[in-house]
XYZ file of C-alpha atoms in Angstrom:
645
model
C 32.968 -18.806 -2.599
C 30.210 -16.221 -2.367
C 27.227 -17.243 -4.439
C 27.127 -14.288 -6.827
C 23.753 -13.382 -8.302
C 23.266 -12.355 -11.908
C 20.009 -10.844 -13.134
C 18.566 -12.019 -16.420
C 15.740 -10.013 -17.931
C 13.530 -11.611 -20.549
C 11.833 -9.338 -23.061
C 9.260 -10.705 -25.490
C 8.310 -8.526 -28.448
C 5.765 -8.824 -31.173
C 7.755 -9.592 -34.278
C 6.922 -7.481 -37.289
C 5.212 -4.777 -35.249
C 6.475 -1.678 -37.032
C 5.300 0.602 -34.226
C 7.494 -1.177 -31.697
C 10.410 -1.348 -34.110
C 10.121 2.344 -34.876
C 9.829 3.173 -31.198
C 12.933 1.212 -30.365
C 14.789 2.885 -33.206
C 13.868 6.304 -31.903
C 15.099 5.315 -28.468
C 18.385 4.392 -30.142
C 18.567 0.834 -28.820
C 20.249 -1.982 -30.714
C 20.484 -5.685 -30.004
C 23.833 -7.414 -30.172
C 24.596 -11.095 -29.939
C 26.736 -12.340 -27.088
C 27.073 -15.496 -25.010
C 26.312 -16.137 -21.378
C 29.773 -17.637 -20.930
C 31.230 -14.198 -21.600
C 29.270 -12.805 -18.682
C 30.364 -15.667 -16.452
C 34.032 -15.104 -17.144
C 36.309 -15.427 -14.122
C 38.078 -12.230 -15.088
C 37.598 -9.541 -12.483
C 36.609 -6.813 -14.918
C 33.829 -8.991 -16.333
C 34.607 -8.653 -20.033
C 31.759 -9.395 -22.394
C 31.905 -9.834 -26.160
C 29.415 -7.905 -28.252
C 29.748 -8.625 -31.952
C 33.499 -8.471 -32.607
C 34.129 -5.643 -30.144
C 35.437 -6.148 -26.610
C 33.533 -4.094 -24.035
C 34.313 -3.725 -20.325
C 31.077 -4.091 -18.379
C 30.851 -2.412 -14.978
C 29.072 -4.449 -12.355
C 27.642 -3.190 -9.068
C 27.212 -5.517 -6.114
C 28.098 -8.555 -8.228
C 24.849 -8.226 -10.215
C 24.456 -8.071 -13.986
C 21.483 -7.769 -16.303
C 21.112 -9.829 -19.452
C 18.220 -9.446 -21.848
C 16.987 -12.532 -23.688
C 14.791 -11.607 -26.635
C 12.226 -13.936 -28.195
C 9.479 -13.316 -30.690
C 5.903 -13.602 -29.514
C 2.438 -12.127 -29.708
C 2.752 -9.404 -27.110
C 5.246 -7.345 -25.157
C 6.137 -8.309 -21.619
C 9.151 -8.568 -19.355
C 10.376 -11.138 -16.893
C 13.481 -10.892 -14.753
C 15.422 -13.849 -13.388
C 18.166 -14.292 -10.837
C 20.789 -16.842 -11.785
C 23.358 -18.198 -9.383
C 26.917 -18.275 -10.654
C 27.851 -21.300 -8.566
C 25.040 -23.325 -10.106
C 26.627 -22.834 -13.528
C 29.936 -24.499 -12.738
C 31.252 -26.161 -14.761
C 29.994 -23.538 -17.174
C 27.815 -24.660 -20.014
C 26.868 -22.427 -22.872
C 23.202 -21.512 -23.117
C 23.789 -20.802 -26.749
C 23.356 -17.218 -27.835
C 21.587 -14.539 -25.904
C 20.957 -10.947 -26.863
C 22.038 -7.950 -24.816
C 20.455 -4.499 -24.950
C 23.141 -1.931 -25.822
C 22.968 1.855 -25.876
C 23.597 3.169 -29.368
C 23.844 6.754 -30.513
C 22.362 6.272 -33.955
C 18.967 7.454 -35.105
C 16.806 7.609 -38.159
C 16.980 5.204 -41.093
C 20.419 3.906 -40.146
C 19.191 2.657 -36.800
C 16.145 1.135 -38.431
C 18.348 -0.721 -40.898
C 20.543 -1.906 -38.044
C 17.460 -3.245 -36.306
C 16.337 -5.118 -39.402
C 19.838 -6.481 -39.925
C 19.930 -7.788 -36.372
C 16.549 -9.538 -36.621
C 18.225 -12.643 -38.003
C 20.618 -12.723 -35.063
C 17.697 -12.359 -32.682
C 15.854 -15.248 -34.282
C 18.930 -17.459 -33.945
C 19.248 -16.447 -30.306
C 15.645 -17.467 -29.722
C 16.147 -20.881 -31.313
C 19.391 -21.584 -29.454
C 17.975 -20.476 -26.116
C 14.955 -22.714 -26.655
C 17.251 -25.733 -26.981
C 18.521 -25.270 -23.444
C 16.443 -25.834 -20.323
C 16.904 -22.558 -18.491
C 14.988 -23.888 -15.480
C 18.026 -26.036 -14.646
C 20.024 -22.912 -13.980
C 17.600 -20.071 -13.364
C 15.820 -19.297 -10.103
C 12.874 -16.953 -10.651
C 12.885 -14.046 -8.224
C 9.252 -13.785 -6.931
C 9.582 -10.035 -6.431
C 9.995 -9.504 -10.145
C 7.444 -12.053 -11.297
C 4.747 -10.008 -9.552
C 5.976 -6.661 -10.813
C 6.948 -4.974 -14.046
C 10.522 -5.181 -15.267
C 11.205 -1.640 -14.061
C 10.668 -2.692 -10.418
C 13.882 -3.237 -8.478
C 14.565 -4.704 -5.076
C 15.153 -2.076 -2.401
C 18.792 -1.438 -1.654
C 20.485 -3.718 0.851
C 20.889 -0.706 3.142
C 17.123 -0.495 3.512
C 16.871 -4.205 4.246
C 19.109 -3.728 7.268
C 16.835 -1.128 8.909
C 13.537 -2.999 8.692
C 12.047 -3.692 12.114
C 9.606 -6.434 13.173
C 9.551 -5.895 16.941
C 6.392 -5.909 19.087
C 4.039 -3.057 18.265
C 2.537 -0.471 20.572
C 0.710 -0.774 22.887
C 2.046 -3.607 25.002
C -1.275 -5.279 25.778
C 0.041 -6.680 29.061
C 0.892 -3.186 30.338
C -1.780 -1.066 28.712
C -3.462 2.097 29.910
C -7.111 2.403 30.910
C -7.816 3.946 27.492
C -6.499 0.830 25.716
C -9.466 -1.553 25.407
C -9.037 -5.228 24.477
C -12.062 -7.264 23.330
C -10.428 -10.697 23.671
C -8.926 -12.817 26.426
C -5.153 -12.464 26.081
C -4.661 -15.870 27.706
C -6.485 -17.498 24.791
C -4.251 -16.071 22.038
C -3.140 -18.836 19.688
C -1.848 -19.191 16.160
C -4.225 -22.121 15.611
C -7.657 -20.837 16.698
C -9.335 -17.467 17.175
C -8.983 -16.028 20.694
C -11.990 -16.101 23.006
C -13.977 -12.900 23.516
C -13.671 -10.968 26.745
C -15.762 -11.234 28.811
C -16.960 -14.718 27.911
C -20.600 -13.692 28.440
C -21.953 -10.239 27.646
C -23.110 -8.398 30.768
C -24.592 -5.382 28.962
C -26.907 -6.210 26.063
C -27.369 -2.489 25.394
C -23.673 -2.331 24.375
C -23.461 1.191 25.766
C -26.244 2.453 23.470
C -27.425 5.090 25.948
C -23.988 6.563 26.626
C -24.230 9.002 23.726
C -20.992 9.347 21.766
C -18.957 7.037 23.970
C -19.643 3.677 22.290
C -20.344 2.311 18.814
C -24.054 1.671 18.316
C -24.132 -1.989 17.333
C -27.055 -3.424 15.327
C -27.756 -6.180 17.873
C -28.132 -3.868 20.885
C -31.477 -4.400 22.642
C -31.900 -0.619 22.423
C -31.956 -0.713 18.615
C -35.709 -0.148 18.452
C -37.837 1.606 15.820
C -41.509 2.377 16.538
C -41.475 -0.039 19.443
C -40.128 -2.906 17.315
C -36.727 -4.461 17.989
C -34.900 -3.768 14.727
C -32.447 -6.627 15.212
C -35.287 -9.165 15.257
C -36.120 -8.075 11.699
C -32.444 -8.093 10.687
C -31.863 -11.521 12.207
C -34.875 -13.044 10.459
C -33.823 -11.595 7.084
C -30.159 -12.634 7.275
C -31.124 -16.125 8.496
C -32.680 -16.737 5.070
C -29.189 -16.442 3.563
C -27.701 -19.267 5.637
C -28.640 -21.783 2.950
C -27.094 -21.776 -0.556
C -28.513 -18.953 -2.684
C -29.898 -19.306 -6.187
C -29.507 -15.653 -7.145
C -27.825 -12.519 -5.822
C -31.249 -10.857 -5.716
C -31.840 -12.709 -2.453
C -29.153 -10.440 -0.956
C -31.068 -7.417 -2.239
C -34.334 -8.671 -0.753
C -32.650 -9.244 2.593
C -31.186 -5.725 2.813
C -34.343 -4.030 1.521
C -36.415 -5.649 4.285
C -34.798 -3.530 7.028
C -33.043 -0.607 5.291
C -33.758 2.174 2.828
C -31.246 0.847 0.290
C -33.007 0.592 -3.069
C -30.303 0.473 -5.731
C -27.902 -2.443 -6.208
C -26.428 -1.646 -9.622
C -22.814 -2.499 -8.728
C -23.785 -5.731 -6.975
C -25.857 -6.806 -9.976
C -23.044 -5.964 -12.385
C -20.625 -8.025 -10.299
C -22.747 -11.188 -10.356
C -24.224 -10.841 -13.841
C -21.309 -9.582 -15.925
C -17.988 -9.852 -14.088
C -17.749 -13.096 -12.124
C -17.192 -16.302 -14.046
C -19.721 -19.081 -13.525
C -17.545 -21.069 -11.116
C -16.859 -18.109 -8.858
C -20.460 -16.900 -9.033
C -21.708 -20.278 -7.812
C -19.108 -20.393 -5.034
C -20.066 -16.931 -3.822
C -23.787 -17.724 -3.796
C -23.575 -21.191 -2.277
C -20.612 -20.880 0.102
C -19.348 -17.340 0.681
C -22.607 -15.424 1.222
C -24.005 -18.084 3.620
C -20.674 -17.890 5.483
C -21.028 -14.090 5.716
C -24.588 -14.456 7.023
C -23.411 -16.862 9.707
C -20.570 -14.499 10.589
C -22.978 -11.588 11.080
C -25.364 -13.623 13.219
C -22.470 -14.791 15.429
C -21.587 -11.216 16.406
C -23.403 -11.153 19.790
C -21.316 -14.159 20.858
C -18.067 -12.824 19.370
C -18.238 -9.253 20.716
C -19.339 -9.271 24.331
C -18.626 -5.741 25.537
C -19.327 -2.209 24.281
C -16.825 -0.966 21.680
C -15.539 2.512 22.557
C -15.460 5.210 19.890
C -11.969 6.672 19.471
C -13.058 10.284 19.740
C -11.457 13.547 18.658
C -9.153 15.089 21.225
C -8.537 11.837 23.088
C -5.929 9.123 22.786
C -6.506 5.418 23.199
C -6.792 2.131 21.348
C -9.105 -0.783 20.655
C -7.771 -4.300 20.083
C -9.991 -6.924 18.472
C -9.461 -10.289 16.829
C -9.474 -10.717 13.061
C -12.536 -12.929 13.587
C -14.365 -10.101 15.379
C -13.310 -7.678 12.637
C -14.746 -10.019 9.991
C -18.040 -10.136 11.875
C -18.286 -6.331 11.941
C -17.469 -6.161 8.219
C -20.202 -8.715 7.486
C -22.685 -6.399 9.224
C -21.402 -3.486 7.142
C -21.927 -5.559 3.974
C -25.516 -6.343 4.976
C -26.054 -2.644 5.850
C -27.243 -3.295 9.411
C -25.509 -0.463 11.300
C -28.008 2.130 12.558
C -27.683 5.750 11.445
C -24.489 7.196 12.892
C -25.378 10.865 12.445
C -27.661 10.589 15.463
C -24.647 9.748 17.612
C -22.048 11.972 15.959
C -21.639 13.753 12.648
C -17.907 13.146 13.080
C -18.229 9.445 12.174
C -17.962 8.139 8.584
C -20.661 5.929 7.088
C -19.788 2.223 7.180
C -22.722 0.421 5.527
C -22.080 -0.780 1.962
C -25.351 0.677 0.620
C -23.656 3.598 -1.167
C -21.151 1.267 -2.838
C -23.916 -1.107 -3.975
C -25.763 1.733 -5.702
C -22.922 3.099 -7.838
C -22.838 2.620 -11.604
C -19.126 2.454 -12.304
C -16.434 -0.089 -13.083
C -14.599 1.111 -9.972
C -17.470 0.132 -7.693
C -17.551 -3.368 -9.168
C -13.791 -3.768 -8.720
C -14.131 -2.645 -5.110
C -16.766 -5.308 -4.522
C -14.443 -7.875 -6.086
C -11.790 -6.970 -3.493
C -14.255 -7.193 -0.615
C -15.902 -10.422 -1.768
C -12.476 -11.957 -2.326
C -11.622 -11.134 1.292
C -14.711 -12.969 2.549
C -13.945 -15.834 0.178
C -10.431 -16.208 1.604
C -11.472 -16.153 5.267
C -14.302 -18.620 4.547
C -11.556 -21.132 3.734
C -9.468 -20.362 6.818
C -10.340 -17.774 9.439
C -7.280 -15.717 10.486
C -6.483 -16.044 14.187
C -4.566 -12.833 14.846
C -5.342 -9.513 16.520
C -5.751 -5.953 15.231
C -5.044 -2.790 17.198
C -6.470 0.568 16.127
C -5.206 3.535 18.095
C -5.629 7.288 18.081
C -2.750 9.569 19.087
C -2.216 13.312 19.376
C 0.349 15.891 20.438
C 0.853 19.627 20.919
C 2.544 22.119 18.595
C 6.341 22.319 18.754
C 8.959 25.052 18.518
C 10.424 23.859 15.255
C 13.088 26.575 15.007
C 14.696 25.385 18.233
C 15.061 21.751 17.122
C 18.790 21.176 16.749
C 18.454 17.572 15.608
C 20.317 16.407 12.473
C 18.404 15.193 9.444
C 17.707 11.465 9.500
C 18.908 9.052 6.852
C 16.908 9.276 3.641
C 16.336 6.555 1.047
C 14.573 7.568 -2.170
C 13.308 5.166 -4.837
C 11.358 5.869 -8.016
C 10.335 2.195 -8.115
C 8.383 0.172 -5.596
C 5.364 1.050 -3.474
C 4.662 1.584 0.200
C 2.488 -1.535 0.479
C 4.873 -3.820 -1.444
C 8.249 -2.586 -0.243
C 7.493 -0.866 3.072
C 7.319 -4.009 5.205
C 9.109 -3.680 8.527
C 8.384 0.069 8.435
C 5.724 2.509 9.589
C 3.680 2.824 6.383
C 1.909 6.103 5.641
C -1.737 6.244 4.577
C -2.449 9.457 2.637
C -5.695 9.778 4.514
C -8.882 11.762 4.422
C -9.796 13.500 7.689
C -12.570 10.886 7.830
C -10.410 7.783 7.816
C -11.045 5.479 4.859
C -12.090 8.382 2.667
C -14.290 7.227 -0.200
C -13.483 3.516 0.010
C -17.203 2.682 0.352
C -18.277 5.255 -2.231
C -16.576 6.656 -5.337
C -13.029 7.416 -4.118
C -10.221 5.223 -5.435
C -6.778 6.658 -4.757
C -4.005 5.746 -2.322
C -5.997 5.413 0.904
C -9.031 3.753 -0.652
C -6.891 1.238 -2.527
C -4.997 0.320 0.639
C -8.268 -0.283 2.497
C -9.559 -2.440 -0.368
C -6.561 -4.760 -0.473
C -6.542 -4.853 3.368
C -10.306 -4.782 4.167
C -9.791 -5.178 7.930
C -8.681 -1.536 7.904
C -12.312 -0.577 7.213
C -13.028 -1.450 10.856
C -11.225 1.794 11.781
C -14.106 3.657 10.103
C -16.492 2.060 12.600
C -14.394 3.230 15.555
C -12.807 6.565 14.657
C -14.197 10.073 14.505
C -12.863 12.651 12.071
C -9.233 13.584 12.725
C -8.268 16.952 14.178
C -5.186 18.869 12.968
C -2.976 17.378 15.711
C -4.145 13.758 15.480
C -3.258 10.567 13.647
C -4.720 7.056 13.563
C -2.534 3.943 13.547
C -3.687 0.477 12.426
C -1.578 -2.496 13.521
C -1.914 -6.047 12.226
C -4.226 -5.661 9.201
C -3.645 -8.450 6.702
C -3.457 -8.041 2.940
C -5.724 -10.263 0.836
C -5.573 -8.798 -2.702
C -3.296 -7.204 -5.235
C -4.346 -4.557 -7.734
C -3.532 -2.807 -10.967
C -4.182 0.757 -12.085
C -5.120 3.796 -10.043
C -8.204 5.971 -9.802
C -10.589 5.199 -12.651
C -8.242 2.491 -13.972
C -8.156 0.562 -10.669
C -8.669 -3.185 -11.053
C -8.650 -6.039 -8.548
C -5.915 -8.654 -8.916
C -5.355 -11.855 -6.934
C -2.260 -12.027 -4.764
C 0.613 -13.552 -6.722
C 2.439 -14.484 -3.536
C 1.027 -14.399 -0.019
C 3.220 -12.328 2.272
C 4.447 -14.283 5.282
C 5.532 -11.479 7.579
C 6.176 -12.266 11.248
C 3.683 -11.617 14.049
C 4.399 -10.114 17.437
C 3.823 -11.939 20.728
C 0.159 -10.881 20.694
C -0.270 -12.499 17.269
C -0.583 -9.156 15.483
C 0.823 -9.164 11.956
C 3.897 -6.909 11.928
C 2.298 -4.367 9.627
C 1.817 -0.859 11.007
C 0.025 1.850 9.026
C -0.457 5.477 10.090
C -3.260 7.612 8.659
C -2.432 11.316 8.367
C -4.622 13.737 6.423
C -3.046 16.533 4.412
C -4.695 19.873 3.718
C -6.336 20.239 0.286
C -5.367 23.208 -1.918
C -7.405 24.336 -4.901
C -4.738 26.986 -5.504
C -1.256 25.511 -5.093
C 0.228 28.897 -4.150
C -1.833 29.009 -0.946
C 0.225 26.295 0.747
C 3.346 28.464 1.015
C 2.077 29.918 4.258
C 3.944 29.483 7.542
C 0.831 28.589 9.553
C -0.204 25.951 7.033
C 3.323 24.523 6.942
C 3.196 24.309 10.747
C -0.086 22.414 10.535
C 1.285 19.861 8.053
C 4.503 19.498 10.022
C 2.609 18.811 13.256
C 0.351 16.308 11.489
C 3.333 14.331 10.167
C 5.167 14.643 13.504
C 2.193 13.166 15.383
C 1.858 10.384 12.828
C 5.541 9.456 13.082
C 5.500 9.521 16.901
C 7.563 6.912 18.730
C 5.547 5.379 21.574
C 7.574 2.292 22.388
C 11.171 3.315 21.793
C 11.294 1.390 18.502
C 12.266 3.878 15.800
C 11.416 1.790 12.756
C 11.764 3.696 9.467
C 8.876 5.530 7.833
C 7.729 4.382 4.376
C 5.997 7.235 2.590
C 5.698 9.091 -0.693
C 3.940 12.025 -2.315
C 1.626 12.715 0.617
C -1.102 15.211 -0.250
C 0.369 15.851 -3.710
C -2.305 14.273 -5.896
C -5.850 15.582 -5.980
C -5.065 17.644 -2.851
C -2.658 19.821 -4.858
C 0.348 19.668 -2.531
C 3.802 20.769 -3.698
C 6.242 17.850 -3.992
C 9.228 19.848 -2.753
C 7.431 21.225 0.287
C 5.616 18.043 1.322
C 8.716 15.857 0.996
C 10.775 18.203 3.179
C 7.980 18.443 5.748
C 8.025 14.663 6.075
C 11.828 14.644 6.259
C 11.749 17.174 9.110
C 9.002 15.281 10.959
C 10.788 11.926 10.698
C 14.070 13.546 11.766
C 12.366 15.126 14.782
C 11.186 11.626 15.760
C 14.643 10.150 14.951
C 13.258 7.828 12.290
C 14.803 7.064 8.901
C 12.677 8.038 5.903
C 12.102 5.730 2.916
C 10.461 7.758 0.170
C 8.756 6.204 -2.876
C 8.154 8.646 -5.724
C 5.794 6.274 -7.607
C 7.709 6.267 -10.873
C 8.892 9.885 -10.823
C 12.600 9.356 -11.518
C 13.287 13.084 -11.928
C 11.904 13.969 -8.514
C 13.754 11.041 -6.921
C 17.005 12.476 -8.279
C 16.128 16.034 -7.223
C 15.145 15.016 -3.687
C 18.317 12.964 -3.283
C 20.450 15.852 -4.519
C 18.937 18.492 -2.217
C 19.251 16.070 0.705
C 22.973 15.672 -0.009
C 23.377 19.451 -0.054
C 21.542 19.770 3.271
C 23.580 17.024 4.943
C 26.899 18.361 3.656
C 25.991 21.714 5.198
C 25.145 19.987 8.540
C 21.642 21.435 8.350
C 19.471 20.744 11.397
C 15.695 20.377 11.535
C 15.390 23.887 12.975
C 17.621 25.434 10.311
C 15.702 23.765 7.487
C 12.457 24.979 9.043
C 13.805 28.549 9.139
C 14.826 28.351 5.468
C 11.340 27.156 4.489
C 9.842 29.842 6.722
C 11.864 32.476 4.865
C 10.777 31.067 1.514
C 7.100 31.205 2.498
C 7.388 34.734 3.887
C 8.809 36.061 0.610
C 6.851 33.777 -1.715
C 5.122 35.104 -4.814
C 4.369 33.752 -8.283
C 7.896 34.600 -9.448
C 9.678 32.701 -6.676
C 11.967 29.838 -7.697
C 10.962 26.306 -6.798
C 11.728 25.419 -3.192
C 14.676 23.089 -3.871
C 16.367 25.751 -5.990
C 15.812 28.360 -3.285
C 17.335 26.094 -0.629
C 20.308 25.304 -2.836
C 21.018 28.995 -3.388
C 20.473 29.789 0.269
C 22.888 27.155 1.518
C 25.513 27.997 -1.080
C 25.447 31.604 0.058
C 23.421 33.205 -2.733
C 21.825 36.283 -1.140
C 19.500 37.128 -4.034
C 16.620 35.612 -2.086
C 16.115 36.545 1.562
């Protein structure tokens, strides 16, 4: 017999809270007493008894939801999965309470709620008498998320892909640089650097924009003094357990112009508990100091800059990445504007100086990362690559639209595993992660700090370029967004597979959308072409593996993009690359329904990529402030309405 799964949702409410009671009354929800045995009936139509009325309950995919209501001090939800086979022979749990739609409102509904409170209390008592743990298996996906989060459809599960990522390091091009010995790759220890001994202690310093200027280059000299000698002496003082965080300040001040450490002080003085504060000062910071001082032995060749207009990649170990991030924390990288004004700043000095709760939460993410790797250093590899392409003749693309999956629940980082995940990037990759920014890209870089290494390597993106990061590991969870962002520990460590080069099978593509202060400006054919090319380059298939794209409202937040236009641009780009598209609307149920509906209309009309492009082109050409929204225009156009050209 198939082991059918039944969902049980637990809802705890503050008893006597008139605001909650009133709210529930207005939503026209009543609670009715039923028994679990009714739900576990062998009858095919799954009859369930609610009060004295028999109701036929429709079930999809052999799954049912049951709400168990208890009284408590606060409101929260928990969802369980219960196996039917484990309940045979069936035993009654006692009473449970099911949430039932009810059309009443006003005082009648309120009275119904009050009348049912006694039933709810009995349900709580009876449920407490039974050990649910004997029967219930907690689904970890729901324990980490709110009750509104649902598992992605089984159809999506079938298209996830965990094959080797591009490039194949054994058959790489000259522009694909690897900083480790591939023969030393192991899941147990960090790979050895390549070459074993550094042959160029300048690390390419005098080659202009070609290589990253590393702090320990012998050419890092100021007024005839080797700057790294000063840095090395200062950081060496942090190798022993610290008594106060101000020792970090003194270290950084001795060789840099950083003067303000407001966020760092707030972290240690007001946010960290005593246990964690002591661990950071006595274990983690000395570990970071050692990591920084090991860099000349860990990185033994110049690191190429991935420059605008060129394609190529750099592969480093997670150990090497940690060493570079330790240098960024201690603000040792020399000024990058001398080399190129196309490179983002990577020292943490700006972040240290901010006076905001966001800055402190960012430091919590970054310090937590160092704390985790101080316990066990990851042994995998990271690949950061830059790719580009030329403009296309979109009208002549006769490819069908790819499969589309839309969900108003879930997120790219939580539910996009086994897919190419989209980073809603700034043209300077990483955006404001080390300053005041805290939206999609910055948050992703904070929970996966190894991605910050791409800021060390990559110049600003051009209109036909994208940057892909392979193998970056996630170390934190989070809550909130923007000003409400808060660090959270990982509830469950993801155990995704690694490819044969020990890279975590996590692939993220950074594509930067155009910003619009006036939303009407974006309905311009040339600007649509730019966004379409950007997404097309980002979704490029380099290795023949067309894993699906996990994306969402790209460029539609502070950048002012139109949801209808940006979603269709991404659909066309993924279709042109023959990739499925998994679209997360971040809680916008209405848009999820609208996007799904217009997609059905397009598919039923056998619309190709080129035809959809022509329709959007026509919309932009005739656009003014009185134009209908894009989805409505497309619907009318396909159904033969000639009101709009």
